[in-house]
Amino acid sequence: MTNFHLNIKLLPEERWWGGAVDDGVWMPFGEGDFARDLDPNPTNNQAAPFLVSSAGRFVWSEDPFSFVFQDNELRVMSRRSELIFREGYGDLRQAYQTAQASYFPPRGEMPDPLLFTAPQYNTWIELMYDQRQEKILAYAEAIIDHGMPPGVLMIDDNWQEDYGVWRFHPERFSDPKAMVDRLHELGFKVMLWTCPFVSPDSATARELAARGLLLTDLDGEFAIRKWWNGFSAVLDFTNPQTVEWYVEQKKQLMNEYGIDGFKLDGGDPVYYRDTDRCAIPSHASDQCRAFNLVGLNFSLNEYRAAWKTAGLPLAQRLADKAHSWGTDGLGSLIPNGLAQGLMGYAFTCPDMIGGGEYQNFTAHSKNLDQELIVRYAQCSALFPMMQFSAAPWRVLDEKHFSYCLNAARLHYKLGQEILELAQHSALTGEPVIRHMAYVFPQQGFEDINDQFMLGNDLLVAPVVKQGVTTKNIRFPEGRWVGDDGSVVEGPVSLEVRAPLARLPWYRKQG
């Protein structure tokens, strides 16, 4: 097999982004050593065969590659296809826009507007595997009763009879149509969790295997893969008949019950093998992408694992986070969200507020950090989307809940502005939340990972450290009016008051 290599000498002060979103906490690359092999992507979030530089340079390939930053050099290697290196585009923004226009252009479409204009609510952390009609309705009613804006409500895993049998479990849902009707009356749109897996000892698996809709291994048997819920067969989405079958299952749910859309979970490249036999010969990452493309059938969608789907109208959530201040939790939201934007995944949602990794959340459930949950909510409030799960009125005292409620109301208040930025992104491919160095190139903002721009004019600086009630903010040139009415003349580095009740954000004037 042919190997393709690039050896790129780093320029003075040059910084790079790209590869795997989960590595955003280590970005920008260029100052220290870093290595990542994307063949296949071993992380549980979005990835792309793309690296982009603050010095106006980029690397692209149609297939996965590995890369190493070491000894003031970037080395890139692919065993599959040509590596494309381009330079001379001036700065980060110009390099990104040039690459985006050529290799992942926007389609002019975006996911459902409600994902952007109101908070989302997911039943996962609140109910975990105990998804039941009466509990889901009680959760939704409580959202409204506590003054929170209705939005998209996602019913998570274990609503269904079995993996691959996409019908409501009759013992847990006595009248799913009435449930969905009531959720609509309350102002919600309703999504259901789905995945690309099929329980292997089921009649469905036998039927799909006979029709050739499942991945098979080298021995010709349908492949069995271990994932977080056990062992399952895997659907082959390179087969158009598989896509047709899967979409038909979902449309039946929409037609019969009024379901509005779907959370499409799983599909991580680690659940596939390059040796899998499928309708169209594909490597593991392309299998992930094939599952991603199914979401284009539904304007209300959400993915966590993705490969090379930048520019498409797919909602992309950050990976499950811990109930933590560190880079496995709150500390990862801004850097990883910025990485998403610089890889073309503009329609981004941070993970569930307070942390969506259920085993970690469960371990902390008797001693939850109320300050952390508030800062999670504030950090999420001016992302393109924000998502609650653990009911804040249940896990917080009245004071801390009021701060979360304020964050939700802020997102709702600015929802139309966020939506307009998403619409702009659908047409241009530009990120919705933007790195400071993207909006203000060549001004020394490359290493800033704890503040961001919402569009070109809103500077957002959440507190992401425990016990801190001030925030050091780097302001670019111009006049900035704060949420508290203060006025700052940039460029300046300024420490501002940020008590727990405050999310500091500033609008550029003129």
Short mmCIF file of C-alpha atoms in Angstrom, two decimals:
data_model
loop_
_atom_site.label_atom_id
_atom_site.label_comp_id
_atom_site.label_asym_id
_atom_site.label_seq_id
_atom_site.Cartn_x
_atom_site.Cartn_y
_atom_site.Cartn_z
CA MET A 1 0.00 0.00 0.00
CA THR A 2 1.30 3.45 -0.94
CA ASN A 3 2.24 5.79 1.87
CA PHE A 4 1.81 9.53 1.47
CA HIS A 5 3.93 11.87 3.59
CA LEU A 6 4.18 15.57 4.37
CA ASN A 7 6.91 17.25 6.38
CA ILE A 8 6.04 20.86 7.14
CA LYS A 9 8.41 23.18 8.96
CA LEU A 10 6.49 25.28 11.48
CA LEU A 11 6.65 29.03 11.15
CA PRO A 12 7.44 31.29 14.14
CA GLU A 13 4.44 31.48 16.54
CA GLU A 14 2.35 29.35 14.15
CA ARG A 15 -0.58 27.45 15.70
CA TRP A 16 -2.74 24.65 14.26
CA TRP A 17 -6.20 23.20 14.86
CA GLY A 18 -7.99 20.11 13.55
CA GLY A 19 -8.05 16.32 13.47
CA ALA A 20 -10.27 15.18 16.34
CA VAL A 21 -12.64 17.50 18.23
CA ASP A 22 -11.89 15.70 21.50
CA ASP A 23 -8.31 16.94 21.20
CA GLY A 24 -9.50 20.55 21.36
CA VAL A 25 -8.26 20.70 24.95
CA TRP A 26 -4.72 20.27 23.53
CA MET A 27 -5.17 22.82 20.75
CA PRO A 28 -3.73 24.88 19.32
CA PHE A 29 -0.93 22.55 18.29
CA GLY A 30 2.54 23.78 17.53
CA GLU A 31 4.25 24.72 20.77
CA GLY A 32 4.72 21.26 22.27
CA ASP A 33 4.68 17.66 21.06
CA PHE A 34 1.41 16.03 20.02
CA ALA A 35 0.43 12.98 17.98
CA ARG A 36 -2.88 11.59 16.74
CA ASP A 37 -3.76 8.72 14.42
CA LEU A 38 -7.17 9.20 12.78
CA ASP A 39 -7.19 5.86 10.96
CA PRO A 40 -9.65 5.23 12.48
CA ASN A 41 -10.59 8.03 14.86
CA PRO A 42 -10.33 6.44 18.34
CA THR A 43 -12.11 9.30 20.12
CA ASN A 44 -15.86 9.43 20.67
CA ASN A 45 -16.59 12.73 18.94
CA GLN A 46 -16.37 14.36 15.53
CA ALA A 47 -13.21 14.20 13.43
CA ALA A 48 -12.04 15.30 9.99
CA PRO A 49 -8.94 14.84 7.78
CA PHE A 50 -8.19 18.54 8.12
CA LEU A 51 -5.60 20.74 9.85
CA VAL A 52 -5.62 24.54 9.62
CA SER A 53 -3.02 27.10 10.69
CA SER A 54 -2.98 30.62 12.07
CA ALA A 55 -0.38 31.39 9.39
CA GLY A 56 -2.84 30.78 6.56
CA ARG A 57 -1.94 27.18 5.75
CA PHE A 58 -3.91 23.93 5.76
CA VAL A 59 -3.71 20.17 5.18
CA TRP A 60 -6.58 18.14 3.74
CA SER A 61 -7.09 14.55 2.64
CA GLU A 62 -10.11 12.57 1.50
CA ASP A 63 -9.18 9.76 3.92
CA PRO A 64 -7.90 9.41 7.48
CA PHE A 65 -4.31 10.29 8.26
CA SER A 66 -1.98 10.41 11.26
CA PHE A 67 -0.02 13.48 12.29
CA VAL A 68 2.75 14.44 14.69
CA PHE A 69 3.91 17.83 15.96
CA GLN A 70 7.51 17.46 17.11
CA ASP A 71 10.83 19.26 16.80
CA ASN A 72 9.22 22.36 15.31
CA GLU A 73 7.76 20.30 12.49
CA LEU A 74 4.37 18.88 11.44
CA ARG A 75 4.58 15.40 9.94
CA VAL A 76 1.48 13.93 8.28
CA MET A 77 1.14 10.40 6.90
CA SER A 78 -1.63 8.61 5.05
CA ARG A 79 -1.67 5.03 3.82
CA ARG A 80 -4.80 5.62 1.75
CA SER A 81 -4.76 8.77 -0.35
CA GLU A 82 -3.01 11.97 -1.33
CA LEU A 83 -2.29 14.64 1.24
CA ILE A 84 -3.06 18.18 0.08
CA PHE A 85 -1.02 21.04 1.55
CA ARG A 86 -1.80 24.65 0.69
CA GLU A 87 -0.32 27.90 2.02
CA GLY A 88 -0.23 31.60 1.39
CA TYR A 89 -3.74 32.49 2.59
CA GLY A 90 -2.67 35.10 5.14
CA ASP A 91 -4.42 34.06 8.33
CA LEU A 92 -6.61 31.48 10.04
CA ARG A 93 -9.91 32.76 8.68
CA GLN A 94 -8.75 32.93 5.08
CA ALA A 95 -7.17 29.48 5.23
CA TYR A 96 -10.32 27.98 6.77
CA GLN A 97 -12.63 29.61 4.23
CA THR A 98 -10.47 28.50 1.31
CA ALA A 99 -10.37 24.89 2.49
CA GLN A 100 -14.05 24.89 3.36
CA ALA A 101 -15.06 26.20 -0.06
CA SER A 102 -13.03 23.49 -1.80
CA TYR A 103 -13.48 20.42 0.40
CA PHE A 104 -16.53 20.74 2.71
CA PRO A 105 -18.74 23.46 1.24
CA PRO A 106 -22.02 24.32 3.00
CA ARG A 107 -25.26 23.03 1.52
CA GLY A 108 -27.32 26.10 2.34
CA GLU A 109 -29.34 24.07 4.85
CA MET A 110 -29.39 23.85 8.63
CA PRO A 111 -31.00 21.69 11.31
CA ASP A 112 -34.38 22.56 12.80
CA PRO A 113 -34.40 26.20 14.05
CA LEU A 114 -35.81 25.22 17.47
CA LEU A 115 -32.47 23.59 18.30
CA PHE A 116 -30.97 27.09 18.31
CA THR A 117 -33.71 29.35 19.62
CA ALA A 118 -34.57 27.55 22.88
CA PRO A 119 -32.85 25.26 25.37
CA GLN A 120 -32.99 21.52 24.74
CA TYR A 121 -33.98 18.91 27.33
CA ASN A 122 -32.72 15.34 27.29
CA THR A 123 -34.15 12.65 29.55
CA TRP A 124 -30.93 10.65 29.80
CA ILE A 125 -29.32 11.80 33.05
CA GLU A 126 -32.70 12.56 34.63
CA LEU A 127 -34.21 9.11 33.93
CA MET A 128 -31.30 7.03 32.57
CA TYR A 129 -32.58 3.59 31.54
CA ASP A 130 -35.91 4.11 33.29
CA GLN A 131 -37.64 5.85 30.38
CA ARG A 132 -41.37 5.73 31.08
CA GLN A 133 -44.34 7.67 29.79
CA GLU A 134 -45.44 9.05 33.14
CA LYS A 135 -41.89 10.11 34.12
CA ILE A 136 -41.24 11.83 30.79
CA LEU A 137 -44.49 13.77 31.07
CA ALA A 138 -43.71 14.73 34.66
CA TYR A 139 -40.28 16.00 33.57
CA ALA A 140 -41.79 18.08 30.77
CA GLU A 141 -44.52 19.51 32.99
CA ALA A 142 -41.90 20.47 35.58
CA ILE A 143 -39.85 22.31 32.96
CA ILE A 144 -42.83 24.55 32.25
CA ASP A 145 -43.88 24.84 35.92
CA HIS A 146 -40.41 26.12 36.83
CA GLY A 147 -40.51 28.87 34.21
CA MET A 148 -38.04 27.37 31.76
CA PRO A 149 -38.67 27.93 28.02
CA PRO A 150 -39.95 24.85 26.16
CA GLY A 151 -37.79 23.58 23.31
CA VAL A 152 -36.74 20.23 21.92
CA LEU A 153 -37.28 17.31 24.30
CA MET A 154 -35.18 14.21 23.60
CA ILE A 155 -36.40 10.84 24.89
CA ASP A 156 -33.25 8.83 25.33
CA ASP A 157 -32.25 5.15 25.28
CA ASN A 158 -34.59 2.38 26.51
CA TRP A 159 -37.89 3.74 25.23
CA GLN A 160 -37.91 1.04 22.56
CA GLU A 161 -38.78 -2.67 22.63
CA ASP A 162 -35.30 -3.73 21.53
CA TYR A 163 -32.33 -2.48 19.53
CA GLY A 164 -33.49 -2.66 15.95
CA VAL A 165 -37.15 -2.87 16.98
CA TRP A 166 -38.11 0.78 16.90
CA ARG A 167 -41.46 0.59 18.68
CA PHE A 168 -42.38 1.96 22.11
CA HIS A 169 -42.12 -0.64 24.86
CA PRO A 170 -45.78 -1.41 25.72
CA GLU A 171 -45.12 -1.90 29.45
CA ARG A 172 -43.45 1.49 29.82
CA PHE A 173 -45.60 3.46 27.39
CA SER A 174 -49.33 2.85 27.66
CA ASP A 175 -50.29 5.49 25.08
CA PRO A 176 -47.25 7.01 23.33
CA LYS A 177 -49.41 9.01 20.91
CA ALA A 178 -51.17 10.75 23.82
CA MET A 179 -47.77 11.40 25.42
CA VAL A 180 -46.38 13.04 22.30
CA ASP A 181 -49.57 15.04 21.82
CA ARG A 182 -49.26 16.37 25.35
CA LEU A 183 -45.60 17.27 24.83
CA HIS A 184 -46.60 19.19 21.72
CA GLU A 185 -49.32 21.00 23.69
CA LEU A 186 -46.66 22.09 26.19
CA GLY A 187 -44.60 23.60 23.36
CA PHE A 188 -41.99 20.88 22.82
CA LYS A 189 -40.78 19.12 19.72
CA VAL A 190 -39.98 15.48 20.44
CA MET A 191 -36.89 13.50 19.45
CA LEU A 192 -36.22 9.80 20.04
CA TRP A 193 -32.83 8.19 20.65
CA THR A 194 -31.78 5.64 18.02
CA CYS A 195 -28.58 3.79 17.10
CA PRO A 196 -27.11 1.66 14.28
CA PHE A 197 -27.19 -1.54 16.34
CA VAL A 198 -29.50 -4.56 16.31
CA SER A 199 -29.86 -7.12 19.10
CA PRO A 200 -28.20 -10.19 17.57
CA ASP A 201 -30.50 -12.85 19.07
CA SER A 202 -33.66 -11.29 17.67
CA ALA A 203 -36.03 -12.04 14.81
CA THR A 204 -35.12 -8.61 13.41
CA ALA A 205 -31.43 -9.52 13.20
CA ARG A 206 -32.23 -12.78 11.42
CA GLU A 207 -34.47 -11.00 8.94
CA LEU A 208 -31.94 -8.23 8.25
CA ALA A 209 -29.09 -10.72 7.89
CA ALA A 210 -31.10 -12.70 5.32
CA ARG A 211 -31.65 -9.48 3.37
CA GLY A 212 -27.96 -8.57 3.49
CA LEU A 213 -28.50 -5.39 5.54
CA LEU A 214 -25.99 -6.16 8.31
CA LEU A 215 -22.22 -5.90 8.30
CA THR A 216 -20.51 -9.26 7.99
CA ASP A 217 -17.05 -10.33 9.10
CA LEU A 218 -14.34 -12.10 7.14
CA ASP A 219 -16.11 -15.43 7.66
CA GLY A 220 -19.33 -14.12 6.16
CA GLU A 221 -21.19 -14.14 9.49
CA PHE A 222 -22.91 -10.97 10.62
CA ALA A 223 -20.46 -9.03 12.74
CA ILE A 224 -21.02 -8.76 16.50
CA ARG A 225 -19.55 -5.70 18.20
CA LYS A 226 -19.23 -4.73 21.84
CA TRP A 227 -20.52 -1.26 22.66
CA TRP A 228 -21.61 0.45 25.90
CA ASN A 229 -24.89 -1.50 26.06
CA GLY A 230 -23.45 -4.95 25.34
CA PHE A 231 -23.02 -6.91 22.11
CA SER A 232 -24.95 -6.17 18.93
CA ALA A 233 -25.06 -6.68 15.20
CA VAL A 234 -24.38 -3.57 13.13
CA LEU A 235 -26.37 -2.17 10.24
CA ASP A 236 -24.56 -1.63 6.93
CA PHE A 237 -25.40 1.92 5.89
CA THR A 238 -23.34 1.68 2.71
CA ASN A 239 -26.27 -0.41 1.45
CA PRO A 240 -29.08 1.82 0.11
CA GLN A 241 -31.61 -0.84 1.13
CA THR A 242 -30.42 -0.56 4.75
CA VAL A 243 -30.87 3.20 4.67
CA GLU A 244 -34.34 2.76 3.17
CA TRP A 245 -35.31 0.26 5.89
CA TYR A 246 -33.94 2.45 8.71
CA VAL A 247 -35.56 5.64 7.45
CA GLU A 248 -38.86 3.82 7.00
CA GLN A 249 -38.76 2.70 10.65
CA LYS A 250 -38.31 6.32 11.69
CA LYS A 251 -41.00 7.66 9.39
CA GLN A 252 -43.46 5.19 10.87
CA LEU A 253 -42.75 6.69 14.28
CA MET A 254 -43.29 10.17 12.87
CA ASN A 255 -46.53 9.22 11.13
CA GLU A 256 -48.02 7.08 13.90
CA TYR A 257 -47.02 9.07 16.98
CA GLY A 258 -46.05 12.53 15.73
CA ILE A 259 -42.34 12.19 16.57
CA ASP A 260 -40.43 15.18 15.19
CA GLY A 261 -36.86 13.90 14.89
CA PHE A 262 -34.10 11.62 16.11
CA LYS A 263 -30.93 11.54 18.15
CA LEU A 264 -28.65 9.21 16.19
CA ASP A 265 -26.16 7.85 18.71
CA GLY A 266 -23.31 5.38 18.30
CA GLY A 267 -21.76 4.85 14.91
CA ASP A 268 -18.27 5.55 16.28
CA PRO A 269 -15.48 4.32 13.98
CA VAL A 270 -14.23 2.04 16.78
CA TYR A 271 -17.32 -0.16 16.28
CA TYR A 272 -16.32 -0.93 12.69
CA ARG A 273 -13.42 -2.76 11.09
CA ASP A 274 -11.63 -2.07 7.83
CA THR A 275 -12.12 -5.76 7.09
CA ASP A 276 -15.91 -5.64 7.44
CA ARG A 277 -17.77 -6.83 4.40
CA CYS A 278 -20.29 -4.25 3.29
CA ALA A 279 -22.20 -3.22 0.19
CA ILE A 280 -19.60 -0.60 -0.74
CA PRO A 281 -16.06 -1.42 0.41
CA SER A 282 -15.33 1.13 3.15
CA HIS A 283 -12.92 1.77 5.97
CA ALA A 284 -14.15 2.23 9.54
CA SER A 285 -14.42 6.02 9.38
CA ASP A 286 -16.43 5.91 6.16
CA GLN A 287 -18.88 3.55 7.87
CA CYS A 288 -19.33 6.22 10.53
CA ARG A 289 -19.95 8.79 7.80
CA ALA A 290 -22.49 6.56 6.09
CA PHE A 291 -24.50 6.49 9.35
CA ASN A 292 -24.13 10.28 9.63
CA LEU A 293 -25.70 10.79 6.21
CA VAL A 294 -28.90 9.08 7.37
CA GLY A 295 -29.57 12.17 9.51
CA LEU A 296 -30.05 14.26 6.38
CA ASN A 297 -33.50 12.69 6.12
CA PHE A 298 -34.59 14.54 9.27
CA SER A 299 -34.22 18.28 9.92
CA LEU A 300 -34.39 17.55 13.66
CA ASN A 301 -31.31 15.43 14.31
CA GLU A 302 -28.31 15.09 16.60
CA TYR A 303 -24.97 13.28 16.33
CA ARG A 304 -22.03 12.86 18.67
CA ALA A 305 -19.70 10.71 16.54
CA ALA A 306 -19.04 11.99 13.01
CA TRP A 307 -16.50 11.76 10.24
CA LYS A 308 -16.09 14.25 7.40
CA THR A 309 -19.61 15.71 7.55
CA ALA A 310 -18.66 19.37 7.92
CA GLY A 311 -20.97 21.71 6.05
CA LEU A 312 -23.96 19.39 6.33
CA PRO A 313 -27.17 20.33 8.22
CA LEU A 314 -26.46 18.03 11.16
CA ALA A 315 -26.52 19.00 14.85
CA GLN A 316 -23.23 17.92 16.45
CA ARG A 317 -23.06 17.47 20.23
CA LEU A 318 -19.81 17.38 22.15
CA ALA A 319 -18.96 14.00 23.67
CA ASP A 320 -20.32 12.96 27.08
CA LYS A 321 -18.62 15.01 29.80
CA ALA A 322 -17.85 14.28 33.42
CA HIS A 323 -19.29 16.16 36.38
CA SER A 324 -15.92 17.87 36.65
CA TRP A 325 -14.13 21.21 36.37
CA GLY A 326 -11.29 19.58 34.46
CA THR A 327 -10.59 18.90 30.81
CA ASP A 328 -12.87 15.86 31.01
CA GLY A 329 -15.75 18.16 31.99
CA LEU A 330 -16.52 21.88 31.97
CA GLY A 331 -12.93 22.75 31.09
CA SER A 332 -13.33 21.09 27.69
CA LEU A 333 -16.47 22.86 26.46
CA ILE A 334 -14.89 26.01 25.02
CA PRO A 335 -11.70 24.51 23.50
CA ASN A 336 -13.56 21.55 22.01
CA GLY A 337 -16.41 23.76 20.80
CA LEU A 338 -13.89 26.03 19.10
CA ALA A 339 -12.25 22.98 17.51
CA GLN A 340 -15.63 21.94 16.12
CA GLY A 341 -16.03 25.33 14.49
CA LEU A 342 -12.56 25.27 12.95
CA MET A 343 -13.26 21.82 11.48
CA GLY A 344 -16.53 22.90 9.85
CA TYR A 345 -18.92 21.49 12.45
CA ALA A 346 -20.76 24.76 13.01
CA PHE A 347 -24.05 23.47 14.44
CA THR A 348 -22.60 22.49 17.78
CA CYS A 349 -24.12 21.69 21.16
CA PRO A 350 -22.12 21.29 24.36
CA ASP A 351 -22.88 18.19 26.40
CA MET A 352 -25.71 18.02 28.94
CA ILE A 353 -25.38 20.67 31.63
CA GLY A 354 -23.62 19.29 34.68
CA GLY A 355 -22.13 16.40 32.68
CA GLY A 356 -23.75 13.72 30.53
CA GLU A 357 -21.43 10.79 31.25
CA TYR A 358 -23.95 8.82 33.30
CA GLN A 359 -21.59 6.59 35.31
CA ASN A 360 -19.58 9.60 36.44
CA PHE A 361 -22.72 11.61 37.17
CA THR A 362 -24.18 8.72 39.16
CA ALA A 363 -20.98 8.46 41.19
CA HIS A 364 -21.39 12.14 42.16
CA SER A 365 -25.18 12.11 42.49
CA LYS A 366 -25.19 12.37 46.29
CA ASN A 367 -22.67 15.20 46.34
CA LEU A 368 -23.26 17.28 43.23
CA ASP A 369 -21.32 20.52 42.87
CA GLN A 370 -23.97 23.22 42.54
CA GLU A 371 -21.45 25.87 41.53
CA LEU A 372 -20.22 23.60 38.74
CA ILE A 373 -23.73 23.07 37.36
CA VAL A 374 -24.34 26.82 37.29
CA ARG A 375 -21.07 27.48 35.46
CA TYR A 376 -21.88 24.64 33.02
CA ALA A 377 -25.20 26.35 32.25
CA GLN A 378 -23.58 29.75 31.82
CA CYS A 379 -20.87 28.35 29.55
CA SER A 380 -23.54 26.67 27.40
CA ALA A 381 -25.92 29.64 27.27
CA LEU A 382 -24.27 31.40 24.32
CA PHE A 383 -23.21 28.31 22.40
CA PRO A 384 -25.34 27.69 19.31
CA MET A 385 -27.33 25.23 21.44
CA MET A 386 -27.65 24.40 25.13
CA GLN A 387 -28.94 21.15 26.61
CA PHE A 388 -30.29 20.29 30.07
CA SER A 389 -30.87 16.80 31.38
CA ALA A 390 -30.59 16.51 35.18
CA ALA A 391 -33.48 18.69 36.32
CA PRO A 392 -31.81 21.80 37.77
CA TRP A 393 -34.79 22.54 40.04
CA ARG A 394 -34.35 19.06 41.55
CA VAL A 395 -30.58 18.95 42.04
CA LEU A 396 -30.03 22.59 43.00
CA ASP A 397 -31.21 24.83 45.78
CA GLU A 398 -33.41 27.80 44.90
CA LYS A 399 -30.55 30.28 44.54
CA HIS A 400 -28.43 28.10 42.26
CA PHE A 401 -31.46 27.08 40.21
CA SER A 402 -32.27 30.74 39.63
CA TYR A 403 -28.83 31.23 38.07
CA CYS A 404 -29.42 28.27 35.71
CA LEU A 405 -32.84 29.66 34.86
CA ASN A 406 -31.24 32.99 33.99
CA ALA A 407 -28.79 31.21 31.67
CA ALA A 408 -31.65 29.40 29.92
CA ARG A 409 -33.57 32.66 29.54
CA LEU A 410 -30.49 34.40 28.14
CA HIS A 411 -30.18 31.76 25.43
CA TYR A 412 -33.87 32.16 24.69
CA LYS A 413 -33.58 35.96 24.63
CA LEU A 414 -30.74 35.85 22.11
CA GLY A 415 -32.23 32.89 20.26
CA GLN A 416 -33.13 34.83 17.13
CA GLU A 417 -29.63 36.26 16.91
CA ILE A 418 -28.12 32.79 17.33
CA LEU A 419 -30.49 31.47 14.68
CA GLU A 420 -29.42 34.18 12.23
CA LEU A 421 -25.78 33.18 12.78
CA ALA A 422 -26.70 29.54 12.13
CA GLN A 423 -28.48 30.58 8.94
CA HIS A 424 -25.38 32.55 7.94
CA SER A 425 -23.27 29.45 8.60
CA ALA A 426 -25.58 27.31 6.46
CA LEU A 427 -24.86 29.66 3.55
CA THR A 428 -21.18 30.44 4.14
CA GLY A 429 -19.77 27.57 6.23
CA GLU A 430 -18.41 29.97 8.85
CA PRO A 431 -18.43 28.81 12.48
CA VAL A 432 -21.18 30.11 14.77
CA ILE A 433 -18.89 30.30 17.79
CA ARG A 434 -15.49 31.49 16.68
CA HIS A 435 -11.99 31.44 18.02
CA MET A 436 -10.67 34.87 18.94
CA ALA A 437 -7.86 34.33 16.41
CA TYR A 438 -10.44 33.65 13.68
CA VAL A 439 -12.21 36.99 14.13
CA PHE A 440 -9.09 38.97 15.13
CA PRO A 441 -6.16 37.36 13.28
CA GLN A 442 -2.52 38.16 13.93
CA GLN A 443 -3.32 39.92 17.23
CA GLY A 444 -1.94 37.34 19.66
CA PHE A 445 -5.20 35.53 20.50
CA GLU A 446 -4.15 32.09 19.21
CA ASP A 447 -3.60 30.49 22.63
CA ILE A 448 -6.79 31.80 24.27
CA ASN A 449 -9.13 28.89 25.02
CA ASP A 450 -11.38 30.24 27.79
CA GLN A 451 -13.34 32.89 25.87
CA PHE A 452 -14.94 32.93 22.43
CA MET A 453 -16.82 35.02 19.91
CA LEU A 454 -20.46 34.39 19.05
CA GLY A 455 -20.37 35.62 15.49
CA ASN A 456 -18.17 38.66 14.97
CA ASP A 457 -19.58 40.97 17.63
CA LEU A 458 -20.34 39.11 20.89
CA LEU A 459 -17.39 38.29 23.13
CA VAL A 460 -18.31 35.59 25.69
CA ALA A 461 -16.08 34.87 28.68
CA PRO A 462 -17.58 32.23 31.01
CA VAL A 463 -15.97 31.36 34.32
CA VAL A 464 -14.72 27.77 34.08
CA LYS A 465 -12.63 27.49 37.25
CA GLN A 466 -13.90 26.46 40.67
CA GLY A 467 -14.36 29.11 43.31
CA VAL A 468 -13.39 31.97 41.01
CA THR A 469 -15.43 35.19 41.04
CA THR A 470 -13.35 37.27 38.63
CA LYS A 471 -12.45 36.72 34.99
CA ASN A 472 -9.43 37.96 33.09
CA ILE A 473 -10.65 38.87 29.62
CA ARG A 474 -8.60 39.82 26.57
CA PHE A 475 -10.46 42.52 24.63
CA PRO A 476 -9.55 43.27 21.01
CA GLU A 477 -9.51 46.78 19.62
CA GLY A 478 -12.84 48.60 19.78
CA ARG A 479 -15.58 49.62 22.18
CA TRP A 480 -17.22 46.77 24.10
CA VAL A 481 -20.45 47.12 26.13
CA GLY A 482 -20.94 44.48 28.79
CA ASP A 483 -23.97 42.60 30.04
CA ASP A 484 -23.60 44.65 33.22
CA GLY A 485 -23.62 47.97 31.32
CA SER A 486 -19.89 48.53 31.66
CA VAL A 487 -17.90 49.91 28.73
CA VAL A 488 -14.41 48.67 27.84
CA GLU A 489 -12.09 50.28 25.31
CA GLY A 490 -9.77 47.75 23.71
CA PRO A 491 -7.27 46.48 23.11
CA VAL A 492 -6.81 45.65 26.78
CA SER A 493 -6.50 42.76 29.19
CA LEU A 494 -8.90 43.36 32.05
CA GLU A 495 -9.98 41.47 35.16
CA VAL A 496 -13.74 41.85 35.63
CA ARG A 497 -16.11 40.88 38.41
CA ALA A 498 -17.82 37.55 37.73
CA PRO A 499 -19.80 36.45 40.80
CA LEU A 500 -21.69 33.19 40.47
CA ALA A 501 -24.73 35.06 39.25
CA ARG A 502 -22.87 36.49 36.23
CA LEU A 503 -21.88 35.24 32.81
CA PRO A 504 -19.65 38.01 31.42
CA TRP A 505 -20.38 38.85 27.77
CA TYR A 506 -19.80 42.00 25.72
CA ARG A 507 -21.11 43.39 22.47
CA LYS A 508 -18.84 45.28 20.13
CA GLN A 509 -20.11 48.74 19.23
CA GLY A 510 -19.55 50.28 15.82
#
